[in-house]
């Protein structure tokens, strides 16, 4: 069985193996294999190409940009997504603007171990896709399955544009698959992971699984819930969501990030402005609460949307 | 403990006081480790084993009204500054009664109103914050106040360290900046972290006083921190203290630290400061091994009792929780449920 | 006549005068009076309380936080909003979380000279309200009038929570008023700056004026456009927008920031989920283009929404 | 100019070459200033008057294949590295034909594919970027390559400076880090910027070589930069060069620089490096004042012609503009119009 984390490691392994321009840079990713062991064994297998960085997020991203300008394809690991705030400037003001300003592309991948878990607390639990997606020039991927973790990371490395790769820590070891995919879904396309005719849930990353569980729950009430995994949140595949809403007439957006703005608001804005007539009920959203992510497991599990909470939201929406 | 054995009473008193705090911190951390292993603590447990001498020397040289922003490995310093085993356990175990009420945990605790700041994870971030706190004190005309904060060898590579220390130096504020150079940042050895011969070489580049200390030697730590804190207090501006030592434990309790070079463990820098202090106490005739043993037993039984009590305390209840991040209710945003 | 910039200076002057806990900290704000002269004369008037900072945005915000913990009320100036990315971590991870974590409030004001102008280019033109608003614990103000620049900054200083004060550079000297207001609009409330029955424009900051100009244009076509100035984007006064949409049945959100997410998406998400039945047509939005803000005046003026573009969008919406 | 007047031919040739670049940069900047005053340039104009000697010495010591990330006041260095008056004017005037095509302007220009990087505004940001570029060259097995970048006294206070220089030092990369200490960051004097006695004192704290130079003396600058670049090229790791000089112009052309201390203007540091070089050339018998005067006239007329031409060039057309920030069309996001 291959875990989501294994898939990420395999993708990097393969990328290193097939393209000499690829190298990895980040804190503790060398001999140690990284805080989550995503790079375990790679430093030995690819000597000199998996490098420990000083405790300097701004320099880590800056170095990746410089190397990319010179034709390399760096993959950098932030130890936790939350620490990317210290490299924020280089990401949003340098990587994101380089191509538009100079015609030189910036093929870097910034891996962000994202999302919460019990005991993670305010600084090791954040979901930052909704921040990075606001910046023109960045591609923001949010894989929610083992297969996507693998194939999207491989895609990310081949793209000429900077990719913010939001991988979910909670899925690292929880999610397993039989094998790695041979074929990949096209870049930037959403995927319907469960078909249903009554209501559409648009979601991504770990919330795909909470939503699927909620869909199971609702099947017992006789409802068929369609679940769309957005996969990439910038660019956003509005068409797939619209097509789903055209069938169901109802939309719930679920995200683990803070409630103001972010992916849910963007999806709703697009669907209502482009597909208003498709909706039979007001579009709804469910996000985390408007506080920092709390440390205590009891608080944490109430802070983020759960299958139960999604099921309740769906029931309310289905009655509207 | 019987009276006057040496003549340097002040030193002896201070030394023993510091030692007992170190000992309590060590015993408490051992308890945290076993609670973690038993599954009672969620999230990380980050211990300061081997760093107690340096850490306690910071906390013990501060006084009420000073500011202290400890870092990851400062259990001993925290306790010297007034933190308790009770609140430590409450925070780790997520008790509703702890200072962080389950909202934050482990080392991210403090009571800012008492000058005891609660670190955020982002390394280096507390340095400008303590600098700003000292600026506030100066605005209010308070003098003789000191602010101390700590960082690791890894943390010296952050932009925050640089900007914070530089700003404190420009303002000539009484900041005591303690670097615990424990040879590794998580798994990263110093030669992948910086290229200067010694972290102390950074002092001149900021225009601040520098102090070096053997972090395995409590006596040396007490003396050097005493001097550094006094120099800051009397208007000498920021003081950079670099302690050389080794982390004798994993980065967190999930980490077996197998990457640590055995040669370092065997070297002077790898000595256990607690044992070194014990030997010194015994050699100085300040206490017998048996007395020391009884202090440990005393500390342990107190901590066991406290832990047992905290384990029965209520966890935070999400339904009772005030889910708001702003203090002013007018500023609360409303999201449809 | 009092300009928007004068109003900001007057508010700081008054705050310094009435509260000894207030001090100002930022690059070149002392004797020099700041890059835009917002603090001109204040260093002389309040000796020692208007301080030049080193070129260190992270330390500037960190210092403000520390001072606030100790009971001061710092107002910090970023030389341009765009440079706040270098102080991003302290703002979003420290100031924003402090009260939730420790029960100690963090009364700092971070002034962000925001928005574009001809020749400003990618790094001196950004509008960052939609980023900061995502973080729980921050208040984000976006004054669009001389009166609000003054009274909202005064409010910001009295609040116990951290305020990101987005002041628009383009309004600094362009906008004038007869006098400073005696009374203030309640904190967090939007304001209807022009009444109309046909369509609602929800907007803020410099776009209020472009929208008003568009409303003038549409009057000639016989349409009455209602313009809502959101004033504060976090918290967002949904009720006022909903009440307006209840009257007009149509909504256009206008913002100068990048098109993905941000204030416009959030407003639309709220209005459609809470007031779906009020809408007679799909809600629309108009934002800047999805590229960095270009340098050349010709490009710049096509990059952001203008009165003309808003008028066109309104005409399209009115025909839906 | 007639042949062989001195015996140090190499020095003379190099000196005169550098001088003529400085002169061209100066004349070009004077043109930019007048275009600004005439309303032809929108946005800021940031000049390097007084800094040409230091700047040109960086550019002239680099060769094809090297990397150069100039900063605000490096018009002279840029031209020495191959930038032209034509592209400078195009970028400032926003010509569609300029390297930035009106998308970015003024000092934010470059041709990264030629090793000539386009700075972003955020000070310090180019340092790790050049470091990464050098890492890429090392990956590809290229040796003997140098990367140079510049920063001001103010920029040394940024976290980016610290993190970038430290990372370069850890990797022992051939980075030449030039600090133009022109006494002010915008209006902020050095005593509000840093507290060390000399910015060169920072070198030891990063474990890099340090070089000091009188930025008003072209000969000294050529020599010191020559040494520093050679040391980097031959594997000596990062080189920190600190030039002492004064900005002889406002921060930007909107600024009258009235805050500059007159004592500094009158001091050695306030000398105009261009005049100093002229005097040296004349005193060395390498050229007469008349010859120098004719060079200036030549430069000016060429630049005037170029400016007139650029002023007639097309501005970018928003309707023709490709409004996309990603290079891969599959990645373009679609927003309803
Ligand atoms: C800005 C930032 N980046 C990354 C981390 C993750 N992290 C936590 S502790 C640590 C290592 C710290 O090393 P050091 O500063 O030497 O302190 P030590 O753990 O050795 O006491 C890292 C990388 C962090 N906390 N902050
Ligand atoms: C991170 C950042 N903060 C603020 C600014 C605004 N700014 C532009 S130039 C400047 C002063 C720079 O001073 P210095 O580094 O000494 O260079 P000089 O202008 O003297 O050549 C400032 C504050 C900036 N560009 N980047
Ligand atoms: Mg360490
Ligand atoms: Mg300067």
Coordinates of N, CA and C in Angstrom, one line a residue, chain D residues 194-275:
Chain D
X194 N 22.1 51.4 12.0 CA 22.9 50.3 12.6 C 23.8 50.8 13.7
X195 N 24.3 50.0 14.6 CA 25.0 50.4 15.7 C 26.5 49.9 15.7
X196 N 26.9 49.2 14.7 CA 28.3 48.7 14.7 C 29.1 49.9 14.2
X197 N 30.4 49.8 14.5 CA 31.3 50.9 14.2 C 31.4 51.1 12.7
X198 N 31.4 49.9 12.0 CA 31.6 50.0 10.6 C 30.8 48.8 10.0
X199 N 30.2 49.0 8.9 CA 29.5 47.8 8.3 C 30.4 46.7 8.0
X200 N 31.6 47.0 7.8 CA 32.6 45.9 7.5 C 32.7 44.9 8.7
X201 N 32.4 45.4 9.9 CA 32.4 44.5 11.0 C 31.5 43.4 10.9
X202 N 30.6 43.4 9.9 CA 29.6 42.3 9.8 C 30.3 41.1 9.1
X203 N 31.4 41.3 8.4 CA 32.0 40.2 7.6 C 32.3 39.0 8.5
X204 N 33.0 39.3 9.6 CA 33.4 38.2 10.4 C 32.3 37.3 11.0
X205 N 31.1 38.0 11.2 CA 30.0 37.3 11.7 C 29.3 36.4 10.7
X206 N 29.6 36.6 9.4 CA 29.1 35.7 8.4 C 30.2 34.7 8.0
X207 N 31.4 35.0 8.4 CA 32.5 34.1 8.0 C 32.9 34.4 6.6
X208 N 32.8 35.6 6.1 CA 33.2 35.9 4.8 C 34.3 37.0 4.8
X209 N 35.0 37.1 3.7 CA 36.1 38.0 3.5 C 35.5 39.4 3.5
X210 N 36.2 40.4 4.0 CA 35.7 41.8 4.0 C 36.7 42.7 3.3
X211 N 36.2 43.7 2.6 CA 37.1 44.7 1.9 C 36.5 46.0 2.1
X212 N 37.3 47.0 2.4 CA 36.8 48.3 2.6 C 37.4 49.2 1.5
X213 N 36.6 50.2 1.1 CA 37.1 51.0 0.0 C 36.5 52.4 0.1
X214 N 37.3 53.3 -0.4 CA 36.9 54.7 -0.5 C 36.1 54.9 -1.8
X215 N 34.8 55.0 -1.6 CA 34.0 55.0 -2.8 C 34.1 56.3 -3.6
X216 N 34.8 57.2 -3.2 CA 35.0 58.5 -4.0 C 36.2 58.4 -4.9
X217 N 37.0 57.3 -4.8 CA 38.3 57.1 -5.5 C 38.2 56.0 -6.5
X218 N 38.0 56.3 -7.7 CA 37.9 55.3 -8.7 C 39.0 54.3 -8.7
X219 N 40.2 54.8 -8.6 CA 41.4 53.9 -8.6 C 41.3 52.8 -7.5
X220 N 40.9 53.3 -6.3 CA 40.8 52.4 -5.2 C 39.6 51.4 -5.4
X221 N 38.6 51.9 -6.0 CA 37.4 51.0 -6.2 C 37.8 49.9 -7.2
X222 N 38.4 50.3 -8.3 CA 38.8 49.3 -9.3 C 39.7 48.3 -8.7
X223 N 40.6 48.7 -7.9 CA 41.6 47.8 -7.3 C 40.9 46.8 -6.3
X224 N 40.1 47.4 -5.4 CA 39.4 46.5 -4.4 C 38.4 45.6 -5.0
X225 N 37.6 46.1 -6.0 CA 36.6 45.2 -6.6 C 37.4 44.2 -7.4
X226 N 38.5 44.6 -8.1 CA 39.2 43.6 -8.8 C 39.7 42.5 -7.9
X227 N 40.2 42.8 -6.8 CA 40.6 41.8 -5.8 C 39.5 40.9 -5.3
X228 N 38.4 41.6 -5.0 CA 37.2 40.8 -4.4 C 36.7 39.9 -5.5
X229 N 36.5 40.4 -6.7 CA 35.9 39.5 -7.7 C 36.9 38.4 -8.0
X230 N 38.2 38.7 -8.1 CA 39.1 37.6 -8.3 C 39.1 36.6 -7.2
X231 N 39.0 37.0 -5.9 CA 39.0 36.1 -4.8 C 37.7 35.2 -4.9
X232 N 36.6 35.8 -5.2 CA 35.4 35.0 -5.4 C 35.6 34.0 -6.5
X233 N 36.1 34.5 -7.6 CA 36.2 33.6 -8.8 C 37.1 32.4 -8.5
X234 N 38.1 32.6 -7.7 CA 39.1 31.5 -7.5 C 38.7 30.7 -6.3
X235 N 37.4 30.8 -5.8 CA 37.0 29.8 -4.8 C 37.1 30.4 -3.3
X236 N 37.3 31.7 -3.2 CA 37.4 32.3 -1.9 C 36.1 32.5 -1.1
X237 N 35.0 32.1 -1.8 CA 33.7 32.3 -1.1 C 33.3 33.7 -1.2
X238 N 32.1 34.0 -0.5 CA 31.6 35.3 -0.6 C 32.5 36.4 -0.1
X239 N 32.5 37.6 -0.8 CA 33.3 38.7 -0.5 C 32.4 39.9 -0.1
X240 N 32.6 40.4 1.0 CA 31.8 41.6 1.4 C 32.6 42.9 1.2
X241 N 32.1 43.7 0.3 CA 32.9 45.0 0.0 C 32.0 46.1 0.5
X242 N 32.6 47.0 1.3 CA 31.9 48.1 1.8 C 32.6 49.4 1.3
X243 N 31.8 50.1 0.5 CA 32.3 51.4 0.0 C 31.7 52.6 0.8
X244 N 32.6 53.5 1.1 CA 32.2 54.7 1.9 C 32.0 55.8 0.9
X245 N 30.9 56.4 0.9 CA 30.6 57.5 -0.1 C 29.4 58.3 0.4
X246 N 29.0 59.2 -0.5 CA 27.8 60.0 -0.1 C 26.9 60.1 -1.4
X247 N 25.6 59.9 -1.2 CA 24.7 60.1 -2.3 C 24.6 61.6 -2.6
X248 N 25.0 62.1 -3.8 CA 25.0 63.5 -4.1 C 23.8 64.0 -4.7
X249 N 22.7 63.4 -4.5 CA 21.4 63.7 -5.1 C 20.3 63.2 -4.2
X250 N 19.1 63.6 -4.5 CA 18.0 63.1 -3.6 C 17.8 61.6 -3.7
X251 N 17.0 61.1 -2.8 CA 16.7 59.6 -2.8 C 16.1 59.3 -4.2
X252 N 15.2 60.1 -4.6 CA 14.6 60.1 -5.9 C 14.6 61.6 -6.4
X253 N 14.2 61.8 -7.6 CA 14.3 63.2 -8.1 C 13.2 64.1 -7.5
X254 N 12.3 63.4 -6.8 CA 11.3 64.2 -6.1 C 11.8 64.8 -4.8
X255 N 13.0 64.4 -4.4 CA 13.5 64.6 -3.0 C 14.7 65.6 -3.1
X256 N 14.6 66.6 -2.3 CA 15.7 67.6 -2.4 C 16.9 67.3 -1.4
X257 N 16.8 66.2 -0.7 CA 17.8 65.7 0.2 C 18.3 66.8 1.2
X258 N 17.4 67.6 1.6 CA 17.8 68.7 2.5 C 18.2 68.2 3.9
X259 N 17.9 66.9 4.1 CA 18.3 66.4 5.4 C 19.8 66.0 5.5
X260 N 20.5 66.0 4.4 CA 21.9 65.6 4.4 C 22.7 66.6 5.2
X261 N 23.5 66.1 6.1 CA 24.4 66.9 6.9 C 25.4 67.6 6.1
X262 N 25.4 69.0 6.1 CA 26.4 69.7 5.3 C 27.8 69.3 5.6
X263 N 28.1 68.9 6.9 CA 29.5 68.5 7.2 C 29.9 67.3 6.4
X264 N 28.9 66.4 6.1 CA 29.3 65.3 5.3 C 29.6 65.7 3.9
X265 N 28.8 66.6 3.4 CA 29.0 67.1 2.0 C 30.4 67.7 1.9
X266 N 30.8 68.4 2.9 CA 32.1 69.1 2.9 C 33.3 68.2 3.1
X267 N 33.0 67.0 3.7 CA 34.1 66.1 4.1 C 34.6 65.3 2.9
X268 N 35.6 64.5 3.1 CA 36.2 63.6 2.1 C 35.1 62.7 1.5
X269 N 34.2 62.2 2.3 CA 33.2 61.3 1.8 C 32.2 62.0 0.9
X270 N 32.2 63.3 0.9 CA 31.3 64.0 0.1 C 31.8 64.4 -1.3
X271 N 33.0 64.0 -1.6 CA 33.7 64.4 -2.8 C 32.9 63.7 -4.0
X272 N 32.9 64.4 -5.1 CA 32.2 63.8 -6.3 C 33.2 62.9 -7.0
X273 N 33.0 61.6 -7.0 CA 33.9 60.7 -7.6 C 34.3 60.9 -9.0
X274 N 33.3 61.5 -9.7 CA 33.6 61.8 -11.1 C 34.6 62.9 -11.3
X275 N 34.5 64.0 -10.5 CA 35.5 65.1 -10.5 C 36.8 64.6 -10.0

